[in-house]
Amino acid sequence: MKKEKQLLSLMQSIRVLSSARELPDVLHQLIQEALQVIDGSTSGVLFLYDEQQDALYAESAIGFNMKALGKVRLKPGEGMSGKTFELKKGSIYSNLVDTKVGMANLSSHSAKYYGESLAEWIYPKSAISVPLHASAGTCIGVLTVDIFEQNRQFEEEDLELLEMFARQASIAIENARLYSQNKRTQEIHKALSRVSLSNGGLDEITAALARLISKDVLVVNEFSEELSSYTYHRHHLVLTNHLSDKLNSIFSIGKSGVQKWNSKEVHAEFYSFPIQIESVTIGMLVIAGEKDALLDPLDQIAIEQALPIFAMELNQREKKDVDDFVYAGSLLEMAIHSSNKEVPYQELMMHIPAGTNQNYVVAKVQMDHCVVPVPSLNRMKQQLLRKVYYEMSKLSETVIVYERHFDLTFLFPLSTDLSIEQVKPFLHELLNYADATWNLSGCVGIGSKMNKLSEIQESHAEAVQAITFLQRMSVQERIIDYEELGPYRLFLKMEETDLRQYVIDTIGVLINHDQQGRGELVKTMKVYMEQGQHLNESAHALYVHVNTVKYRLKKIYQLLKVSSLSVSHAFEIELAIKIADYLERYSISDNR
């Protein structure tokens, strides 16, 4: 008779569950009906599994304070419900001894909030816990019912009945979750689209989302720079050093998908959603809420579906900035490469500081992009330019840039606030970014300072020549100023055949001697010249005895057919060594 009554109650419960559509209603109704079906049960809790946290969280309960119980996080195997989830099968905890053993491994965190969810810390006198399986066979949660007051113990038939109930309840949960998910997604998407279509801008879209989900919302670009934020809870500090460091870490590691972490500094919980265009992350949407207060899974799914709205807004904002840069860049390109006498200097000066005492300089960044697959090149260019514009925004003066074939050409206005030495860290940052992001090497040449924009083509040519020098020479520097090249500036403007012939005519016999493996005469002469023709200093620099230097010099004089070096002859030899070093034809440089 009792079993028939329970089966009738089960059938009635299934009809009730099937009529409910909203997920919160279904979950609450589910526990109510479970308590009706399982005779003697006085309270119950439904845990759902959060795959990201790898933990069960209380979604609905009767007989508990949900504000406190909602902060409980059970790892698989923790507590009675955690053990059920781990084993994927139901269990009976018949008496007080069983429930104490079942709850013995609760973490201090879970035990704290479990105690707060009851008037006082007490163990159930008996309990049943059953898994909730999705149609795909995965376990989506656990339903646990307890007896706290009555002097009754659950039996096997109670477990069988609750398992039957759980199978039907799982179907109801899946249907309700799908319904609520679609409804919530449409609600958030429509609200944000409405703001976007009314040209509300990023700030209004951010504020609208924050109000919809009752959380703080922050939008940053791919360089962790805040673009917009809305603080829903006044006691929350949205952007902190901790948060900035965490975001930088996520960007640098290249983690995909939603990330979640806690902050001790502001006692908050954060979720980050990547904002992407064509699988490239251009920013991050960050949600901040009270610690231990989960972001509603329905909201999480809805936010993921709404990310294209933020991507479109960021893209439009970037496009507006880029259009301004591109126009000024096209003027710069025309001024540098045009052979037409009507070069747009006046129009170019409208975009940068001008004046009789204003100086300028051209810098060229050349990337070794020949190994980059062609399909990836355009996407990489866009990403590189976003980095360029971001770094340019931090400079004290307006800078003009254009990009061609993955190389960048800059026009820097120089001032007391922006000198060539202050420009170099900016250029180093771009080289480091390309190296870290795509493993691309690069170098930078900087032309001479100019007072008139009509000299811009000459400054650009010097920047190109400085890059040629870096590419020829085996040096560690990646950035070089044309004015730092010294006599090498002369070599850059001369025909290579003439330079080679001069080397052969001047020190060819020394080079031939060394190439036959009979000594290091060229290197010895190079060091001897650098040390002001002092024997002791030269021996120290060469790590040899002074007599060795004397012997080598005697051999050099014999080969050159001189008894000593005149000032003019010494100059010619030193010049020939520098040219040979520059040409990289002979291994005489200390850097190799």
Coordinates of C-alpha atoms in Angstrom, one line a residue:
M1 CA 0.0 0.0 0.0
K2 CA 2.8 2.4 1.0
K3 CA 4.7 1.7 -2.2
E4 CA 1.6 2.2 -4.4
K5 CA 1.0 5.5 -2.7
Q6 CA 4.6 6.5 -3.4
L7 CA 4.4 5.5 -7.0
L8 CA 1.2 7.6 -7.4
S9 CA 3.0 10.5 -5.8
L10 CA 6.0 9.9 -8.2
M11 CA 3.6 10.0 -11.3
Q12 CA 2.0 13.2 -10.0
S13 CA 5.4 14.7 -9.4
I14 CA 6.5 14.0 -13.0
R15 CA 3.3 15.7 -14.3
V16 CA 4.1 18.8 -12.2
L17 CA 7.7 18.9 -13.3
S18 CA 6.7 18.6 -16.9
S19 CA 4.5 21.6 -16.6
A20 CA 7.2 23.9 -15.3
R21 CA 9.5 25.6 -17.8
E22 CA 11.8 28.1 -16.1
L23 CA 14.9 26.4 -14.6
P24 CA 14.7 28.0 -11.1
D25 CA 11.1 26.9 -10.9
V26 CA 11.8 23.4 -12.1
L27 CA 14.7 23.0 -9.6
H28 CA 12.6 24.3 -6.6
Q29 CA 9.6 22.2 -7.7
L30 CA 11.9 19.2 -8.1
I31 CA 13.0 19.3 -4.4
Q32 CA 9.4 19.9 -3.2
E33 CA 8.2 16.8 -5.2
A34 CA 11.1 14.7 -4.0
L35 CA 10.2 15.4 -0.4
Q36 CA 6.6 14.4 -1.2
V37 CA 7.7 11.2 -2.9
I38 CA 10.2 10.1 -0.2
D39 CA 8.2 9.6 2.9
G40 CA 9.7 11.1 6.0
S41 CA 12.2 13.4 4.3
T42 CA 12.3 16.9 5.8
S43 CA 14.8 18.8 3.7
G44 CA 16.7 18.4 0.4
V45 CA 19.3 20.1 -1.7
L46 CA 20.1 19.9 -5.4
F47 CA 23.7 20.3 -6.5
L48 CA 24.7 21.1 -10.1
Y49 CA 28.2 20.4 -11.4
D50 CA 30.4 23.3 -12.7
E51 CA 32.9 21.7 -15.1
Q52 CA 35.1 24.8 -15.0
Q53 CA 35.5 24.7 -11.3
D54 CA 35.3 20.9 -11.1
A55 CA 32.9 21.4 -8.2
L56 CA 29.3 20.9 -7.2
Y57 CA 27.4 24.0 -6.1
A58 CA 24.0 24.2 -4.4
E59 CA 21.4 25.5 -6.9
S60 CA 18.2 25.0 -4.9
A61 CA 17.2 23.7 -1.5
I62 CA 14.4 23.3 1.1
G63 CA 15.2 23.4 4.8
F64 CA 18.5 25.4 4.3
N65 CA 19.4 29.0 4.1
M66 CA 20.3 29.3 0.4
K67 CA 22.4 32.5 0.8
A68 CA 24.9 30.5 2.9
L69 CA 24.4 27.1 1.2
G70 CA 24.9 28.7 -2.2
K71 CA 28.6 29.4 -1.2
V72 CA 29.3 25.7 -0.6
R73 CA 31.7 24.1 -3.2
L74 CA 32.0 20.3 -3.1
K75 CA 34.8 18.7 -5.0
P76 CA 34.0 15.2 -6.4
G77 CA 34.3 12.8 -3.5
E78 CA 33.7 15.5 -0.9
G79 CA 30.8 14.9 1.5
M80 CA 27.8 12.7 0.8
S81 CA 26.8 14.5 -2.4
G82 CA 30.4 14.6 -3.7
K83 CA 30.8 10.9 -3.1
T84 CA 27.6 10.2 -5.0
F85 CA 28.8 12.3 -7.9
E86 CA 32.2 10.6 -8.0
L87 CA 30.7 7.1 -7.9
K88 CA 27.8 8.0 -10.3
K89 CA 25.4 5.9 -8.3
G90 CA 23.0 6.5 -5.4
S91 CA 23.8 5.9 -1.7
I92 CA 21.9 5.5 1.6
Y93 CA 23.3 6.9 4.8
S94 CA 21.0 5.1 7.1
N95 CA 21.8 6.6 10.5
L96 CA 23.6 9.4 12.3
V97 CA 26.9 7.4 12.3
D98 CA 26.7 7.0 8.5
T99 CA 26.0 10.7 7.8
K100 CA 28.9 11.8 10.1
V101 CA 31.3 9.5 8.2
G102 CA 29.9 10.7 4.9
M103 CA 30.5 14.3 5.8
A104 CA 33.8 13.8 7.6
N105 CA 35.9 15.0 4.7
L106 CA 34.1 18.3 4.1
S107 CA 36.6 21.2 3.6
S108 CA 36.7 23.9 6.1
H109 CA 35.1 26.3 3.5
S110 CA 32.2 24.0 2.8
A111 CA 31.7 23.1 6.5
K112 CA 31.6 26.8 7.4
Y113 CA 28.8 27.6 5.0
Y114 CA 26.9 24.4 5.6
G115 CA 26.8 25.3 9.3
E116 CA 25.6 28.8 8.5
S117 CA 22.8 27.4 6.3
L118 CA 21.2 25.7 9.3
A119 CA 20.2 27.3 12.6
E120 CA 23.0 25.2 14.2
W121 CA 25.5 22.6 13.0
I122 CA 23.7 19.3 13.0
Y123 CA 24.1 16.1 11.0
P124 CA 21.2 14.5 9.3
K125 CA 19.8 11.5 11.1
S126 CA 19.5 9.7 7.7
A127 CA 20.1 10.7 4.1
I128 CA 19.8 9.5 0.5
S129 CA 21.9 10.9 -2.3
V130 CA 21.3 10.1 -6.0
P131 CA 23.1 11.3 -9.2
L132 CA 21.3 13.3 -12.0
H133 CA 22.3 12.0 -15.4
A134 CA 22.0 14.0 -18.7
S135 CA 20.7 12.2 -21.8
A136 CA 24.3 12.0 -23.0
G137 CA 25.1 9.9 -19.9
T138 CA 27.2 12.5 -18.2
C139 CA 26.5 13.4 -14.5
I140 CA 25.1 16.9 -14.2
G141 CA 24.5 17.0 -10.5
V142 CA 23.2 15.3 -7.4
L143 CA 20.0 15.3 -5.5
T144 CA 20.2 14.7 -1.7
V145 CA 17.3 14.4 0.8
D146 CA 17.7 14.3 4.5
I147 CA 15.8 13.5 7.7
F148 CA 16.7 15.9 10.5
E149 CA 13.7 15.7 12.9
Q150 CA 11.8 12.4 12.6
N151 CA 13.2 9.3 14.1
R152 CA 13.1 7.4 10.9
Q153 CA 15.7 5.8 8.6
F154 CA 15.7 5.6 4.9
E155 CA 15.5 2.1 3.3
E156 CA 16.5 0.5 0.0
E157 CA 13.0 1.0 -1.5
D158 CA 13.4 4.8 -0.7
L159 CA 16.7 4.8 -2.7
E160 CA 15.1 3.0 -5.6
L161 CA 12.2 5.4 -5.7
L162 CA 14.4 8.5 -5.5
E163 CA 16.6 7.1 -8.4
M164 CA 13.4 6.6 -10.5
F165 CA 12.4 10.2 -9.6
A166 CA 16.0 11.5 -10.4
R167 CA 15.9 9.9 -13.9
Q168 CA 12.7 11.8 -14.8
A169 CA 13.9 14.9 -13.0
S170 CA 17.1 14.9 -15.1
I171 CA 14.9 15.2 -18.3
A172 CA 13.0 18.0 -16.8
I173 CA 16.2 19.8 -15.8
E174 CA 17.6 19.5 -19.3
N175 CA 14.4 20.8 -20.9
A176 CA 14.1 23.7 -18.5
R177 CA 17.8 24.5 -18.8
L178 CA 17.5 24.7 -22.6
Y179 CA 14.4 26.8 -22.4
S180 CA 15.9 29.2 -19.8
Q181 CA 19.2 29.3 -21.6
N182 CA 17.5 30.4 -24.8
K183 CA 15.3 32.9 -23.0
R184 CA 18.2 34.4 -21.1
T185 CA 20.4 34.6 -24.1
Q186 CA 17.7 36.3 -26.1
E187 CA 17.0 38.7 -23.3
I188 CA 20.7 39.8 -22.9
H189 CA 21.4 39.8 -26.6
K190 CA 18.3 41.9 -27.4
A191 CA 19.1 44.4 -24.6
L192 CA 22.7 44.9 -25.7
S193 CA 21.8 45.0 -29.4
R194 CA 19.2 47.7 -28.7
V195 CA 21.9 49.8 -27.1
S196 CA 24.4 49.1 -29.9
L197 CA 22.0 49.9 -32.7
S198 CA 21.1 53.2 -31.0
N199 CA 24.8 54.1 -31.1
G200 CA 25.0 54.0 -27.4
G201 CA 28.7 53.1 -27.5
L202 CA 30.9 50.7 -25.5
D203 CA 30.2 52.5 -22.2
E204 CA 26.4 52.1 -22.4
I205 CA 26.7 48.5 -23.6
T206 CA 29.0 47.7 -20.7
A207 CA 26.6 49.4 -18.2
A208 CA 23.6 47.6 -19.7
L209 CA 25.2 44.2 -19.2
A210 CA 26.3 45.0 -15.7
R211 CA 22.7 45.9 -14.8
L212 CA 21.3 42.8 -16.5
I213 CA 23.6 40.4 -14.5
S214 CA 24.0 42.5 -11.3
K215 CA 27.8 42.3 -11.5
D216 CA 30.7 44.6 -12.2
V217 CA 31.8 44.6 -15.8
L218 CA 35.1 45.7 -17.3
V219 CA 36.2 45.7 -20.9
V220 CA 40.0 45.8 -21.7
N221 CA 41.9 45.7 -25.0
E222 CA 44.5 43.0 -25.8
F223 CA 47.1 45.0 -23.9
S224 CA 45.0 44.9 -20.6
E225 CA 44.2 48.6 -21.0
E226 CA 40.8 49.6 -19.6
L227 CA 38.4 50.6 -22.4
S228 CA 35.1 50.7 -20.3
S229 CA 33.8 49.7 -16.9
Y230 CA 30.7 49.8 -14.9
T231 CA 30.7 49.2 -11.1
Y232 CA 27.4 47.6 -10.0
H233 CA 28.5 47.0 -6.4
R234 CA 30.1 50.1 -5.0
H235 CA 32.3 48.1 -2.6
H236 CA 34.0 46.4 -5.5
L237 CA 37.2 47.9 -7.0
V238 CA 37.0 46.6 -10.6
L239 CA 40.5 47.3 -11.9
T240 CA 43.4 46.4 -9.6
N241 CA 47.1 45.6 -10.1
H242 CA 46.2 42.0 -9.3
L243 CA 43.6 42.0 -12.0
S244 CA 45.9 43.7 -14.6
D245 CA 48.6 41.2 -13.9
K246 CA 46.2 38.3 -14.2
L247 CA 44.9 39.5 -17.5
N248 CA 48.4 40.0 -18.9
S249 CA 49.1 36.4 -17.9
I250 CA 46.0 35.2 -19.7
F251 CA 46.9 37.2 -22.9
S252 CA 50.5 36.1 -22.8
I253 CA 49.8 32.4 -22.3
G254 CA 47.0 32.5 -24.9
K255 CA 44.4 30.8 -22.9
S256 CA 41.1 30.3 -24.7
G257 CA 37.6 30.2 -23.3
V258 CA 36.2 31.5 -20.1
Q259 CA 38.7 31.8 -17.2
K260 CA 37.7 32.1 -13.5
W261 CA 39.8 33.2 -10.5
N262 CA 39.5 34.8 -7.1
S263 CA 41.1 38.0 -5.7
K264 CA 42.1 38.2 -2.1
E265 CA 42.8 41.9 -2.5
V266 CA 39.1 42.9 -3.1
H267 CA 37.4 39.7 -1.9
A268 CA 35.9 39.2 -5.3
E269 CA 35.4 36.5 -8.0
F270 CA 36.3 37.2 -11.6
Y271 CA 35.4 35.7 -14.9
S272 CA 37.1 36.7 -18.2
F273 CA 35.6 36.2 -21.6
P274 CA 37.8 36.6 -24.7
I275 CA 36.5 39.1 -27.3
Q276 CA 37.6 37.7 -30.7
I277 CA 37.5 38.5 -34.4
E278 CA 38.3 35.7 -36.7
S279 CA 39.8 33.7 -33.7
V280 CA 42.1 36.5 -32.8
T281 CA 41.6 37.9 -29.3
I282 CA 41.3 41.7 -29.4
G283 CA 40.1 42.2 -25.9
M284 CA 38.6 40.7 -22.8
L285 CA 35.3 41.1 -21.0
V286 CA 35.7 40.7 -17.3
I287 CA 32.9 40.0 -14.8
A288 CA 33.4 40.7 -11.1
G289 CA 31.1 39.6 -8.3
E290 CA 31.1 38.8 -4.7
K291 CA 33.5 36.0 -3.7
D292 CA 31.8 32.6 -3.6
A293 CA 28.8 33.9 -5.5
L294 CA 28.8 32.0 -8.8
L295 CA 28.1 33.7 -12.0
D296 CA 24.7 32.2 -13.0
P297 CA 25.5 29.5 -15.6
L298 CA 22.6 30.8 -17.7
D299 CA 24.2 34.2 -17.7
Q300 CA 27.6 32.8 -18.5
I301 CA 26.2 31.1 -21.7
A302 CA 24.2 34.3 -22.6
I303 CA 27.3 36.4 -22.2
E304 CA 29.3 34.1 -24.4
Q305 CA 26.6 34.5 -27.1
A306 CA 26.6 38.3 -26.7
L307 CA 30.4 38.6 -27.1
P308 CA 30.1 39.4 -30.9
I309 CA 28.4 42.7 -29.9
F310 CA 31.4 43.7 -27.9
A311 CA 33.7 42.5 -30.7
M312 CA 31.8 44.7 -33.2
E313 CA 32.0 47.7 -30.9
L314 CA 35.7 47.3 -30.4
N315 CA 36.2 46.8 -34.1
Q316 CA 34.3 50.0 -34.9
R317 CA 36.2 52.0 -32.3
E318 CA 39.5 50.6 -33.7
K319 CA 38.4 51.3 -37.3
K320 CA 37.8 54.9 -36.5
D321 CA 41.2 55.4 -35.0
V322 CA 42.9 53.4 -37.8
D323 CA 41.2 55.5 -40.5
D324 CA 42.8 58.6 -39.0
F325 CA 46.2 56.9 -38.8
V326 CA 46.0 55.5 -42.3
Y327 CA 45.3 58.8 -43.9
A328 CA 48.2 60.5 -42.2
G329 CA 50.3 57.5 -43.0
S330 CA 49.5 57.7 -46.7
L331 CA 50.7 61.3 -46.7
L332 CA 54.0 60.2 -45.1
E333 CA 54.4 57.4 -47.7
M334 CA 53.8 59.9 -50.5
A335 CA 56.3 62.4 -49.0
I336 CA 59.0 59.7 -48.8
H337 CA 58.5 57.9 -52.1
S338 CA 57.0 60.4 -54.4
S339 CA 59.2 61.8 -57.2
N340 CA 56.6 64.5 -57.8
K341 CA 57.6 68.0 -56.8
E342 CA 54.2 68.7 -55.3
V343 CA 54.8 66.6 -52.2
P344 CA 52.1 67.2 -49.5
Y345 CA 54.4 68.7 -46.9
Q346 CA 51.9 71.3 -45.8
E347 CA 49.1 68.8 -45.4
L348 CA 51.5 66.5 -43.5
M349 CA 52.4 69.2 -41.1
M350 CA 48.7 69.5 -40.1
H351 CA 49.0 66.1 -38.4
I352 CA 52.2 66.8 -36.4
P353 CA 53.8 69.6 -34.4
A354 CA 55.4 72.3 -36.7
G355 CA 57.5 75.4 -36.2
T356 CA 60.8 77.0 -37.1
N357 CA 62.6 75.2 -34.3
Q358 CA 60.9 71.8 -34.8
N359 CA 63.0 68.8 -35.6
Y360 CA 61.9 65.4 -37.0
V361 CA 63.4 62.0 -37.6
V362 CA 62.5 59.0 -39.7
A363 CA 62.8 55.5 -38.2
K364 CA 62.2 52.3 -40.2
V365 CA 61.3 48.9 -38.6
Q366 CA 62.1 45.9 -40.8
M367 CA 60.7 42.5 -39.8
D368 CA 62.0 39.2 -41.1
H369 CA 58.6 38.0 -42.3
C370 CA 59.7 35.7 -45.2
V371 CA 58.9 32.6 -43.1
V372 CA 55.3 33.8 -42.4
P373 CA 52.6 31.8 -44.3
V374 CA 50.8 34.2 -46.7
P375 CA 47.3 33.4 -45.3
S376 CA 48.4 34.5 -41.8
L377 CA 50.2 37.7 -42.9
N378 CA 47.2 39.9 -43.1
R379 CA 45.9 38.9 -39.7
M380 CA 49.4 39.4 -38.2
K381 CA 49.6 42.9 -39.8
Q382 CA 46.3 43.9 -38.1
Q383 CA 47.5 42.6 -34.8
L384 CA 50.9 44.4 -35.2
L385 CA 49.2 47.7 -36.1
R386 CA 47.0 47.5 -33.0
K387 CA 50.1 47.2 -30.9
V388 CA 51.7 50.1 -32.8
Y389 CA 48.7 52.4 -32.2
Y390 CA 48.5 51.4 -28.6
E391 CA 52.2 52.2 -28.0
M392 CA 51.9 55.4 -30.0
S393 CA 49.0 56.5 -27.8
K394 CA 51.5 56.5 -24.8
L395 CA 54.0 58.9 -26.5
S396 CA 54.0 62.6 -25.6
E397 CA 54.0 63.7 -29.3
T398 CA 51.8 62.8 -32.3
V399 CA 53.6 60.2 -34.5
I400 CA 52.8 59.2 -38.1
V401 CA 53.3 55.7 -39.3
Y402 CA 52.7 53.6 -42.4
E403 CA 53.1 49.9 -43.0
R404 CA 54.1 48.1 -46.2
H405 CA 55.0 44.4 -46.5
F406 CA 55.1 44.1 -42.7
D407 CA 57.7 46.9 -42.4
L408 CA 56.9 50.1 -40.5
T409 CA 58.1 53.6 -41.2
F410 CA 57.7 56.3 -38.6
L411 CA 58.0 60.1 -38.6
F412 CA 58.8 61.3 -35.1
P413 CA 58.5 65.0 -34.1
L414 CA 61.4 65.6 -31.7
S415 CA 61.0 67.9 -28.7
T416 CA 62.1 68.3 -25.1
D417 CA 59.6 65.6 -24.2
L418 CA 60.5 63.2 -27.0
S419 CA 64.1 62.8 -28.0
I420 CA 65.7 60.1 -30.1
E421 CA 66.8 58.3 -26.9
Q422 CA 63.2 58.3 -25.7
V423 CA 62.0 56.9 -29.1
K424 CA 64.3 53.9 -28.9
P425 CA 62.4 52.1 -26.0
F426 CA 59.2 52.5 -28.1
L427 CA 60.9 50.8 -31.0
H428 CA 62.5 48.1 -28.8
E429 CA 59.0 47.3 -27.5
L430 CA 57.7 46.7 -31.0
L431 CA 60.7 44.4 -31.8
N432 CA 60.1 42.5 -28.5
Y433 CA 56.4 42.1 -29.3
A434 CA 57.0 40.6 -32.7
D435 CA 59.6 38.3 -31.3
A436 CA 57.4 37.1 -28.4
T437 CA 54.2 36.9 -30.4
W438 CA 55.4 35.3 -33.7
N439 CA 59.1 34.6 -33.1
L440 CA 60.0 37.2 -35.7
S441 CA 63.3 39.0 -35.6
G442 CA 63.7 42.5 -36.8
C443 CA 65.9 45.6 -36.7
V444 CA 65.5 49.4 -36.8
G445 CA 67.4 52.1 -38.6
I446 CA 67.0 55.8 -37.6
G447 CA 67.9 58.6 -40.0
S448 CA 69.5 61.9 -39.2
K449 CA 67.6 64.7 -37.5
M450 CA 66.0 67.2 -39.9
N451 CA 64.5 70.6 -39.5
K452 CA 62.5 70.6 -42.7
L453 CA 60.1 68.0 -44.0
S454 CA 61.6 68.6 -47.4
E455 CA 64.6 66.6 -46.1
I456 CA 62.4 63.6 -45.3
Q457 CA 63.5 61.4 -48.2
E458 CA 67.1 61.8 -47.2
S459 CA 66.4 60.9 -43.6
H460 CA 64.4 57.8 -44.8
A461 CA 67.3 56.8 -47.1
E462 CA 69.7 57.0 -44.1
A463 CA 67.3 54.8 -42.0
V464 CA 67.4 52.2 -44.8
Q465 CA 71.2 52.4 -44.9
A466 CA 71.4 52.0 -41.1
I467 CA 69.3 48.8 -41.5
T468 CA 71.7 47.6 -44.3
F469 CA 74.6 48.1 -41.9
L470 CA 72.9 46.0 -39.1
Q471 CA 72.1 43.3 -41.6
R472 CA 75.7 43.2 -42.8
M473 CA 77.4 43.3 -39.5
S474 CA 77.4 40.6 -36.9
V475 CA 76.5 42.9 -34.0
Q476 CA 74.1 42.5 -31.1
E477 CA 72.3 45.8 -31.5
R478 CA 68.9 45.7 -33.1
I479 CA 68.5 49.5 -33.3
I480 CA 71.0 51.9 -34.7
D481 CA 71.1 55.6 -35.4
Y482 CA 72.6 56.7 -38.7
E483 CA 74.7 59.3 -36.9
E484 CA 76.3 56.6 -34.8
L485 CA 77.8 54.8 -37.8
G486 CA 80.8 57.1 -38.0
P487 CA 83.0 56.2 -41.0
Y488 CA 80.7 53.4 -42.0
R489 CA 78.3 56.0 -43.4
L490 CA 80.9 56.5 -46.2
F491 CA 81.0 52.8 -47.0
L492 CA 77.2 52.6 -47.3
K493 CA 77.2 55.1 -50.1
M494 CA 80.0 53.5 -52.1
E495 CA 80.0 50.7 -54.6
E496 CA 80.9 47.4 -53.0
T497 CA 83.3 46.4 -55.8
D498 CA 85.3 49.6 -55.1
L499 CA 85.4 48.9 -51.4
R500 CA 86.5 45.3 -51.9
Q501 CA 89.3 46.4 -54.3
Y502 CA 90.5 48.9 -51.8
V503 CA 90.8 46.2 -49.1
I504 CA 92.7 43.8 -51.4
D505 CA 95.1 46.6 -52.5
T506 CA 95.8 47.7 -48.9
I507 CA 95.8 44.5 -46.7
G508 CA 95.3 41.7 -49.2
V509 CA 98.6 40.1 -48.4
L510 CA 97.7 40.0 -44.7
I511 CA 94.3 38.4 -45.4
N512 CA 95.9 35.7 -47.7
H513 CA 98.5 34.9 -45.0
D514 CA 95.7 34.4 -42.4
Q515 CA 93.4 32.4 -44.7
Q516 CA 96.3 29.9 -45.3
G517 CA 96.2 29.3 -41.5
R518 CA 99.6 30.8 -40.8
G519 CA 98.6 33.4 -38.1
E520 CA 96.3 36.2 -37.0
L521 CA 97.9 39.2 -38.5
V522 CA 94.8 41.1 -39.5
K523 CA 93.3 40.8 -36.1
T524 CA 96.6 41.7 -34.5
M525 CA 96.9 44.9 -36.6
K526 CA 93.2 45.7 -35.9
V527 CA 93.8 45.6 -32.1
Y528 CA 97.2 47.4 -32.4
M529 CA 95.4 50.3 -34.2
E530 CA 92.6 50.3 -31.7
Q531 CA 95.1 50.5 -28.8
G532 CA 96.9 53.5 -30.2
Q533 CA 99.8 51.4 -31.4
H534 CA 100.8 50.5 -27.8
L535 CA 102.5 47.1 -27.5
N536 CA 101.6 46.3 -23.9
E537 CA 97.9 47.3 -24.3
S538 CA 97.7 45.3 -27.5
A539 CA 99.2 42.2 -25.9
H540 CA 96.7 42.5 -23.0
A541 CA 93.8 42.8 -25.4
L542 CA 94.9 39.9 -27.5
Y543 CA 95.7 37.7 -24.4
V544 CA 99.3 37.1 -25.7
H545 CA 102.8 37.9 -24.6
V546 CA 104.2 41.3 -25.8
N547 CA 106.9 39.5 -27.7
T548 CA 104.2 37.7 -29.7
V549 CA 102.8 41.1 -30.7
K550 CA 106.3 42.2 -31.7
Y551 CA 106.9 39.1 -33.8
R552 CA 103.5 39.5 -35.6
L553 CA 104.2 43.2 -36.3
K554 CA 107.6 42.4 -37.8
K555 CA 105.9 39.8 -40.1
I556 CA 103.2 42.4 -41.0
Y557 CA 105.9 44.9 -42.0
Q558 CA 107.7 42.3 -44.1
L559 CA 104.5 41.4 -46.0
L560 CA 103.6 45.1 -46.5
K561 CA 107.3 45.8 -47.5
V562 CA 107.6 48.7 -45.0
S563 CA 110.0 49.3 -42.1
S564 CA 107.5 51.3 -40.1
L565 CA 104.0 52.8 -40.3
S566 CA 103.6 56.4 -41.2
V567 CA 100.5 58.3 -40.1
S568 CA 99.0 58.1 -43.6
H569 CA 99.8 54.5 -44.1
A570 CA 98.4 53.6 -40.6
F571 CA 95.2 55.4 -41.5
E572 CA 94.9 53.5 -44.8
I573 CA 95.4 50.2 -43.1
E574 CA 92.9 50.9 -40.3
L575 CA 90.4 52.1 -42.9
A576 CA 90.9 48.9 -45.0
I577 CA 90.3 46.8 -41.9
K578 CA 87.0 48.6 -41.1
I579 CA 85.8 48.2 -44.7
A580 CA 86.7 44.5 -44.6
D581 CA 84.8 44.2 -41.3
Y582 CA 81.8 46.0 -42.9
L583 CA 81.8 43.8 -46.0
E584 CA 81.9 40.6 -43.8
R585 CA 84.0 39.0 -46.4
Y586 CA 86.8 38.1 -44.0
S587 CA 86.5 36.8 -40.5
I588 CA 88.4 39.6 -38.8
S589 CA 85.7 41.0 -36.5
D590 CA 85.7 40.3 -32.8
N591 CA 82.0 39.9 -33.0
R592 CA 82.2 36.7 -35.0

